[in-house]
Amino acid sequence: MNYILLGPPGAGKGTQAKNIVDKFGLVHLSTGEMFREAKKSDETISKLVASGQLISDELVVNMIKKHLLKEGVKKGFLLDGFPRTVNQAKSLDLILKSENIKIDAVFFIDLKFEEIIKRISGRRICSCGASYNLYFIPPKESNKCDECNKDLIQRDDDKEEIVKNRLDVYESQTKPLVEYYKRQGFLIEIDGSKSESEVFKQISENIKP
Ligand SMILES: [Zn+2]
């Protein structure tokens, strides 16, 4: 049981990855998590991340390879956050081939960009920990927290311009990847506009233990 999870930012990939590994006992190979870990122990990576430089394909691929061979082979794995480009996918193919590992399916959680922008740029948080979405879970009074009445905040990462930039990067790099897996017959498209539990159901139905 080896799977890859793809999808645009804001499509709920993180939540679904957690649901999948919990239910099916897969090893969660998340590049985000690996980088957070590596930053603590690896000076080269720590410096790269701190300087905001792009992490090279070679470095990401080596990191994935190390984790994949160490933890992922026997139990089955879910790759999350990797590959991001067709080049990375080709490197992954080489690793899998040399280790005689097969991918069972690539799940692609699809969601329209207008919906993603609403989901992310509509987010508002309060310093008390409460969170809102102007489109889906609006506060009772405009821009005030229902719990403590403080002004709500929008994270810089959630600003519409930033979200649009992230979607542009996604469109140019990850969309070709979706086509790449479609041509190979691995792609299973998941309707990301449905509720969290319905999205999980769509994915689970396609996992065969
Ligand atoms: Zn509050």
PDB file of C-alpha atoms and ligand atoms in Angstrom:
ATOM      1  CA  MET A   1       0.000   0.000   0.000  1.00  0.00           C
ATOM      2  CA  ASN A   2       1.939   2.986  -1.273  1.00  0.00           C
ATOM      3  CA  TYR A   3       0.222   6.247  -2.104  1.00  0.00           C
ATOM      4  CA  ILE A   4       0.919   9.818  -3.107  1.00  0.00           C
ATOM      5  CA  LEU A   5      -1.294  12.729  -2.092  1.00  0.00           C
ATOM      6  CA  LEU A   6      -1.464  15.799  -4.340  1.00  0.00           C
ATOM      7  CA  GLY A   7      -3.546  18.930  -4.247  1.00  0.00           C
ATOM      8  CA  PRO A   8      -3.433  22.701  -4.221  1.00  0.00           C
ATOM      9  CA  PRO A   9      -2.821  24.650  -1.005  1.00  0.00           C
ATOM     10  CA  GLY A  10      -6.055  25.010   0.966  1.00  0.00           C
ATOM     11  CA  ALA A  11      -7.609  21.766  -0.305  1.00  0.00           C
ATOM     12  CA  GLY A  12      -7.285  20.074   3.080  1.00  0.00           C
ATOM     13  CA  LYS A  13      -4.341  17.831   2.219  1.00  0.00           C
ATOM     14  CA  GLY A  14      -2.832  17.963   5.708  1.00  0.00           C
ATOM     15  CA  THR A  15      -6.051  16.860   7.406  1.00  0.00           C
ATOM     16  CA  GLN A  16      -6.662  14.069   4.914  1.00  0.00           C
ATOM     17  CA  ALA A  17      -3.070  12.832   5.160  1.00  0.00           C
ATOM     18  CA  LYS A  18      -3.532  12.465   8.902  1.00  0.00           C
ATOM     19  CA  ASN A  19      -6.873  10.652   8.443  1.00  0.00           C
ATOM     20  CA  ILE A  20      -5.340   8.236   5.933  1.00  0.00           C
ATOM     21  CA  VAL A  21      -2.239   7.286   7.924  1.00  0.00           C
ATOM     22  CA  ASP A  22      -4.311   6.903  11.124  1.00  0.00           C
ATOM     23  CA  LYS A  23      -6.888   4.625   9.521  1.00  0.00           C
ATOM     24  CA  PHE A  24      -4.604   2.503   7.347  1.00  0.00           C
ATOM     25  CA  GLY A  25      -1.440   2.449   9.468  1.00  0.00           C
ATOM     26  CA  LEU A  26       0.753   3.905   6.725  1.00  0.00           C
ATOM     27  CA  VAL A  27       4.007   5.742   7.297  1.00  0.00           C
ATOM     28  CA  HIS A  28       3.456   9.455   6.716  1.00  0.00           C
ATOM     29  CA  LEU A  29       6.302  10.788   4.587  1.00  0.00           C
ATOM     30  CA  SER A  30       5.754  14.527   4.741  1.00  0.00           C
ATOM     31  CA  THR A  31       8.443  16.807   3.358  1.00  0.00           C
ATOM     32  CA  GLY A  32       7.161  19.672   5.529  1.00  0.00           C
ATOM     33  CA  GLU A  33       7.655  17.543   8.625  1.00  0.00           C
ATOM     34  CA  MET A  34      11.069  16.293   7.412  1.00  0.00           C
ATOM     35  CA  PHE A  35      12.298  19.841   6.915  1.00  0.00           C
ATOM     36  CA  ARG A  36      11.133  20.882  10.360  1.00  0.00           C
ATOM     37  CA  GLU A  37      13.047  17.921  11.823  1.00  0.00           C
ATOM     38  CA  ALA A  38      16.120  18.421   9.631  1.00  0.00           C
ATOM     39  CA  LYS A  39      16.327  22.101  10.557  1.00  0.00           C
ATOM     40  CA  LYS A  40      17.000  21.080  14.153  1.00  0.00           C
ATOM     41  CA  SER A  41      19.839  18.667  13.422  1.00  0.00           C
ATOM     42  CA  ASP A  42      21.272  19.576  10.010  1.00  0.00           C
ATOM     43  CA  GLU A  43      23.225  22.813   9.763  1.00  0.00           C
ATOM     44  CA  THR A  44      23.244  22.970   5.960  1.00  0.00           C
ATOM     45  CA  ILE A  45      19.461  22.710   5.765  1.00  0.00           C
ATOM     46  CA  SER A  46      18.993  25.021   8.703  1.00  0.00           C
ATOM     47  CA  LYS A  47      21.072  27.725   6.949  1.00  0.00           C
ATOM     48  CA  LEU A  48      19.281  27.218   3.631  1.00  0.00           C
ATOM     49  CA  VAL A  49      15.848  27.536   5.197  1.00  0.00           C
ATOM     50  CA  ALA A  50      16.876  30.553   7.288  1.00  0.00           C
ATOM     51  CA  SER A  51      18.204  32.380   4.219  1.00  0.00           C
ATOM     52  CA  GLY A  52      14.972  31.733   2.339  1.00  0.00           C
ATOM     53  CA  GLN A  53      16.787  30.067  -0.545  1.00  0.00           C
ATOM     54  CA  LEU A  54      15.088  27.449  -2.625  1.00  0.00           C
ATOM     55  CA  ILE A  55      15.872  23.923  -1.578  1.00  0.00           C
ATOM     56  CA  SER A  56      17.349  22.021  -4.517  1.00  0.00           C
ATOM     57  CA  ASP A  57      15.625  18.989  -6.004  1.00  0.00           C
ATOM     58  CA  GLU A  58      18.713  16.942  -5.202  1.00  0.00           C
ATOM     59  CA  LEU A  59      18.480  17.727  -1.508  1.00  0.00           C
ATOM     60  CA  VAL A  60      14.746  16.985  -1.301  1.00  0.00           C
ATOM     61  CA  VAL A  61      15.100  13.766  -3.284  1.00  0.00           C
ATOM     62  CA  ASN A  62      17.936  12.531  -1.060  1.00  0.00           C
ATOM     63  CA  MET A  63      15.947  13.296   2.040  1.00  0.00           C
ATOM     64  CA  ILE A  64      12.901  11.435   0.712  1.00  0.00           C
ATOM     65  CA  LYS A  65      15.055   8.505  -0.303  1.00  0.00           C
ATOM     66  CA  LYS A  66      16.597   8.226   3.150  1.00  0.00           C
ATOM     67  CA  HIS A  67      13.197   8.258   4.910  1.00  0.00           C
ATOM     68  CA  LEU A  68      11.508   6.059   2.346  1.00  0.00           C
ATOM     69  CA  LEU A  69      14.063   3.287   2.627  1.00  0.00           C
ATOM     70  CA  LYS A  70      14.257   3.557   6.398  1.00  0.00           C
ATOM     71  CA  GLU A  71      10.586   3.631   7.368  1.00  0.00           C
ATOM     72  CA  GLY A  72       8.291   3.370   4.429  1.00  0.00           C
ATOM     73  CA  VAL A  73       9.054   0.189   2.610  1.00  0.00           C
ATOM     74  CA  LYS A  74       7.505  -2.518   4.767  1.00  0.00           C
ATOM     75  CA  LYS A  75       4.409  -0.866   6.208  1.00  0.00           C
ATOM     76  CA  GLY A  76       3.453   1.093   3.143  1.00  0.00           C
ATOM     77  CA  PHE A  77       3.621   4.856   2.900  1.00  0.00           C
ATOM     78  CA  LEU A  78       1.779   8.031   2.049  1.00  0.00           C
ATOM     79  CA  LEU A  79       3.893  10.673   0.346  1.00  0.00           C
ATOM     80  CA  ASP A  80       2.686  14.175   1.193  1.00  0.00           C
ATOM     81  CA  GLY A  81       4.296  17.331  -0.195  1.00  0.00           C
ATOM     82  CA  PHE A  82       6.469  15.362  -2.610  1.00  0.00           C
ATOM     83  CA  PRO A  83       6.902  15.201  -5.559  1.00  0.00           C
ATOM     84  CA  ARG A  84       6.081  18.795  -6.449  1.00  0.00           C
ATOM     85  CA  THR A  85       7.462  18.854  -9.971  1.00  0.00           C
ATOM     86  CA  VAL A  86       7.714  16.439 -12.883  1.00  0.00           C
ATOM     87  CA  ASN A  87      11.491  16.339 -12.392  1.00  0.00           C
ATOM     88  CA  GLN A  88      11.062  15.236  -8.789  1.00  0.00           C
ATOM     89  CA  ALA A  89       8.535  12.622  -9.912  1.00  0.00           C
ATOM     90  CA  LYS A  90      11.081  11.222 -12.364  1.00  0.00           C
ATOM     91  CA  SER A  91      13.704  11.018  -9.612  1.00  0.00           C
ATOM     92  CA  LEU A  92      11.168   9.263  -7.412  1.00  0.00           C
ATOM     93  CA  ASP A  93      10.427   6.775 -10.212  1.00  0.00           C
ATOM     94  CA  LEU A  94      14.127   5.882 -10.350  1.00  0.00           C
ATOM     95  CA  ILE A  95      14.334   5.314  -6.589  1.00  0.00           C
ATOM     96  CA  LEU A  96      11.179   3.181  -6.568  1.00  0.00           C
ATOM     97  CA  LYS A  97      12.327   1.165  -9.553  1.00  0.00           C
ATOM     98  CA  SER A  98      15.742   0.442  -8.070  1.00  0.00           C
ATOM     99  CA  GLU A  99      14.098  -0.725  -4.818  1.00  0.00           C
ATOM    100  CA  ASN A 100      11.325  -2.581  -6.612  1.00  0.00           C
ATOM    101  CA  ILE A 101       8.621  -0.537  -4.874  1.00  0.00           C
ATOM    102  CA  LYS A 102       5.281   0.115  -6.574  1.00  0.00           C
ATOM    103  CA  ILE A 103       2.907   3.034  -6.183  1.00  0.00           C
ATOM    104  CA  ASP A 104      -0.744   1.926  -5.904  1.00  0.00           C
ATOM    105  CA  ALA A 105      -2.396   5.259  -6.605  1.00  0.00           C
ATOM    106  CA  VAL A 106      -1.945   9.010  -6.662  1.00  0.00           C
ATOM    107  CA  PHE A 107      -4.800  10.896  -5.009  1.00  0.00           C
ATOM    108  CA  PHE A 108      -5.406  14.356  -6.349  1.00  0.00           C
ATOM    109  CA  ILE A 109      -7.697  16.500  -4.217  1.00  0.00           C
ATOM    110  CA  ASP A 110      -9.054  18.964  -6.742  1.00  0.00           C
ATOM    111  CA  LEU A 111     -10.574  22.298  -5.834  1.00  0.00           C
ATOM    112  CA  LYS A 112     -11.406  25.393  -7.901  1.00  0.00           C
ATOM    113  CA  PHE A 113      -9.106  28.352  -7.366  1.00  0.00           C
ATOM    114  CA  GLU A 114     -12.000  30.699  -6.458  1.00  0.00           C
ATOM    115  CA  GLU A 115     -12.925  28.304  -3.670  1.00  0.00           C
ATOM    116  CA  ILE A 116      -9.329  28.070  -2.436  1.00  0.00           C
ATOM    117  CA  ILE A 117      -9.003  31.847  -2.342  1.00  0.00           C
ATOM    118  CA  LYS A 118     -12.202  32.076  -0.278  1.00  0.00           C
ATOM    119  CA  ARG A 119     -11.061  29.340   2.087  1.00  0.00           C
ATOM    120  CA  ILE A 120      -7.639  30.864   2.706  1.00  0.00           C
ATOM    121  CA  SER A 121      -8.056  34.613   2.300  1.00  0.00           C
ATOM    122  CA  GLY A 122     -11.322  34.499   4.274  1.00  0.00           C
ATOM    123  CA  ARG A 123      -9.526  33.136   7.364  1.00  0.00           C
ATOM    124  CA  ARG A 124      -9.441  35.399  10.416  1.00  0.00           C
ATOM    125  CA  ILE A 125      -7.966  34.537  13.759  1.00  0.00           C
ATOM    126  CA  CYS A 126      -8.107  36.011  17.238  1.00  0.00           C
ATOM    127  CA  SER A 127      -5.292  36.131  19.788  1.00  0.00           C
ATOM    128  CA  CYS A 128      -7.577  34.116  22.124  1.00  0.00           C
ATOM    129  CA  GLY A 129      -7.312  31.136  19.739  1.00  0.00           C
ATOM    130  CA  ALA A 130     -10.742  31.436  18.092  1.00  0.00           C
ATOM    131  CA  SER A 131     -10.792  31.199  14.297  1.00  0.00           C
ATOM    132  CA  TYR A 132     -13.282  32.325  11.677  1.00  0.00           C
ATOM    133  CA  ASN A 133     -13.861  32.454   7.959  1.00  0.00           C
ATOM    134  CA  LEU A 134     -15.622  35.512   6.540  1.00  0.00           C
ATOM    135  CA  TYR A 135     -17.393  33.348   3.933  1.00  0.00           C
ATOM    136  CA  PHE A 136     -18.146  30.185   5.878  1.00  0.00           C
ATOM    137  CA  ILE A 137     -17.980  30.899   9.626  1.00  0.00           C
ATOM    138  CA  PRO A 138     -18.268  34.697   9.943  1.00  0.00           C
ATOM    139  CA  PRO A 139     -18.098  36.429  13.334  1.00  0.00           C
ATOM    140  CA  LYS A 140     -21.429  37.848  14.543  1.00  0.00           C
ATOM    141  CA  GLU A 141     -20.099  41.384  14.536  1.00  0.00           C
ATOM    142  CA  SER A 142     -17.853  42.474  11.652  1.00  0.00           C
ATOM    143  CA  ASN A 143     -14.162  41.775  12.405  1.00  0.00           C
ATOM    144  CA  LYS A 144     -14.756  41.224  16.152  1.00  0.00           C
ATOM    145  CA  CYS A 145     -14.216  37.968  18.006  1.00  0.00           C
ATOM    146  CA  ASP A 146     -17.466  36.382  19.266  1.00  0.00           C
ATOM    147  CA  GLU A 147     -15.638  35.030  22.316  1.00  0.00           C
ATOM    148  CA  CYS A 148     -13.672  38.018  23.576  1.00  0.00           C
ATOM    149  CA  ASN A 149     -14.651  40.956  21.318  1.00  0.00           C
ATOM    150  CA  LYS A 150     -11.059  41.692  20.262  1.00  0.00           C
ATOM    151  CA  ASP A 151     -10.234  42.708  16.661  1.00  0.00           C
ATOM    152  CA  LEU A 152      -9.655  39.762  14.333  1.00  0.00           C
ATOM    153  CA  ILE A 153      -6.349  39.312  12.514  1.00  0.00           C
ATOM    154  CA  GLN A 154      -5.491  38.031   9.046  1.00  0.00           C
ATOM    155  CA  ARG A 155      -2.174  36.129   8.801  1.00  0.00           C
ATOM    156  CA  ASP A 156       0.210  37.538   6.181  1.00  0.00           C
ATOM    157  CA  ASP A 157       0.320  34.106   4.509  1.00  0.00           C
ATOM    158  CA  ASP A 158      -3.456  34.225   4.092  1.00  0.00           C
ATOM    159  CA  LYS A 159      -3.586  37.582   2.249  1.00  0.00           C
ATOM    160  CA  GLU A 160      -5.179  37.295  -1.172  1.00  0.00           C
ATOM    161  CA  GLU A 161      -2.062  38.442  -3.080  1.00  0.00           C
ATOM    162  CA  ILE A 162       0.115  35.840  -1.342  1.00  0.00           C
ATOM    163  CA  VAL A 163      -2.462  33.109  -1.905  1.00  0.00           C
ATOM    164  CA  LYS A 164      -2.615  34.013  -5.607  1.00  0.00           C
ATOM    165  CA  ASN A 165       1.195  33.799  -5.816  1.00  0.00           C
ATOM    166  CA  ARG A 166       1.173  30.368  -4.205  1.00  0.00           C
ATOM    167  CA  LEU A 167      -1.517  29.251  -6.646  1.00  0.00           C
ATOM    168  CA  ASP A 168       0.541  30.546  -9.588  1.00  0.00           C
ATOM    169  CA  VAL A 169       3.522  28.486  -8.439  1.00  0.00           C
ATOM    170  CA  TYR A 170       1.231  25.509  -7.961  1.00  0.00           C
ATOM    171  CA  GLU A 171      -0.311  25.952 -11.409  1.00  0.00           C
ATOM    172  CA  SER A 172       3.033  26.084 -13.206  1.00  0.00           C
ATOM    173  CA  GLN A 173       4.768  23.279 -11.272  1.00  0.00           C
ATOM    174  CA  THR A 174       2.221  20.876  -9.885  1.00  0.00           C
ATOM    175  CA  LYS A 175      -0.416  20.850 -12.632  1.00  0.00           C
ATOM    176  CA  PRO A 176       2.007  19.187 -15.094  1.00  0.00           C
ATOM    177  CA  LEU A 177       2.650  16.611 -12.382  1.00  0.00           C
ATOM    178  CA  VAL A 178      -1.046  15.754 -12.250  1.00  0.00           C
ATOM    179  CA  GLU A 179      -0.965  15.178 -16.016  1.00  0.00           C
ATOM    180  CA  TYR A 180       2.170  13.061 -15.639  1.00  0.00           C
ATOM    181  CA  TYR A 181       0.450  10.665 -13.234  1.00  0.00           C
ATOM    182  CA  LYS A 182      -2.755  10.697 -15.255  1.00  0.00           C
ATOM    183  CA  ARG A 183      -0.876   9.485 -18.317  1.00  0.00           C
ATOM    184  CA  GLN A 184       0.621   6.670 -16.247  1.00  0.00           C
ATOM    185  CA  GLY A 185      -2.855   5.635 -15.108  1.00  0.00           C
ATOM    186  CA  PHE A 186      -2.211   6.237 -11.391  1.00  0.00           C
ATOM    187  CA  LEU A 187      -4.357   9.300 -10.866  1.00  0.00           C
ATOM    188  CA  ILE A 188      -7.544   9.181  -8.801  1.00  0.00           C
ATOM    189  CA  GLU A 189      -9.351  12.518  -8.749  1.00  0.00           C
ATOM    190  CA  ILE A 190     -11.047  13.475  -5.495  1.00  0.00           C
ATOM    191  CA  ASP A 191     -13.668  16.219  -5.293  1.00  0.00           C
ATOM    192  CA  GLY A 192     -12.206  18.585  -2.698  1.00  0.00           C
ATOM    193  CA  SER A 193     -15.310  20.797  -2.553  1.00  0.00           C
ATOM    194  CA  LYS A 194     -17.098  18.219  -0.384  1.00  0.00           C
ATOM    195  CA  SER A 195     -16.965  18.068   3.420  1.00  0.00           C
ATOM    196  CA  GLU A 196     -13.889  16.692   5.182  1.00  0.00           C
ATOM    197  CA  SER A 197     -15.586  13.366   5.950  1.00  0.00           C
ATOM    198  CA  GLU A 198     -16.921  12.978   2.402  1.00  0.00           C
ATOM    199  CA  VAL A 199     -13.482  13.687   0.947  1.00  0.00           C
ATOM    200  CA  PHE A 200     -12.017  11.075   3.273  1.00  0.00           C
ATOM    201  CA  LYS A 201     -14.685   8.581   2.208  1.00  0.00           C
ATOM    202  CA  GLN A 202     -13.819   9.108  -1.473  1.00  0.00           C
ATOM    203  CA  ILE A 203     -10.154   8.412  -0.696  1.00  0.00           C
ATOM    204  CA  SER A 204     -10.761   5.426   1.632  1.00  0.00           C
ATOM    205  CA  GLU A 205     -12.898   3.664  -0.966  1.00  0.00           C
ATOM    206  CA  ASN A 206      -9.853   3.558  -3.206  1.00  0.00           C
ATOM    207  CA  ILE A 207      -7.409   2.171  -0.647  1.00  0.00           C
ATOM    208  CA  LYS A 208      -7.261  -1.597  -0.727  1.00  0.00           C
ATOM    209  CA  PRO A 209      -5.475  -3.064   2.302  1.00  0.00           C
TER     210      PRO A 209
HETATM  211 ZN    ZN B   1     -11.044  36.149  20.767  1.00  0.00          ZN
END
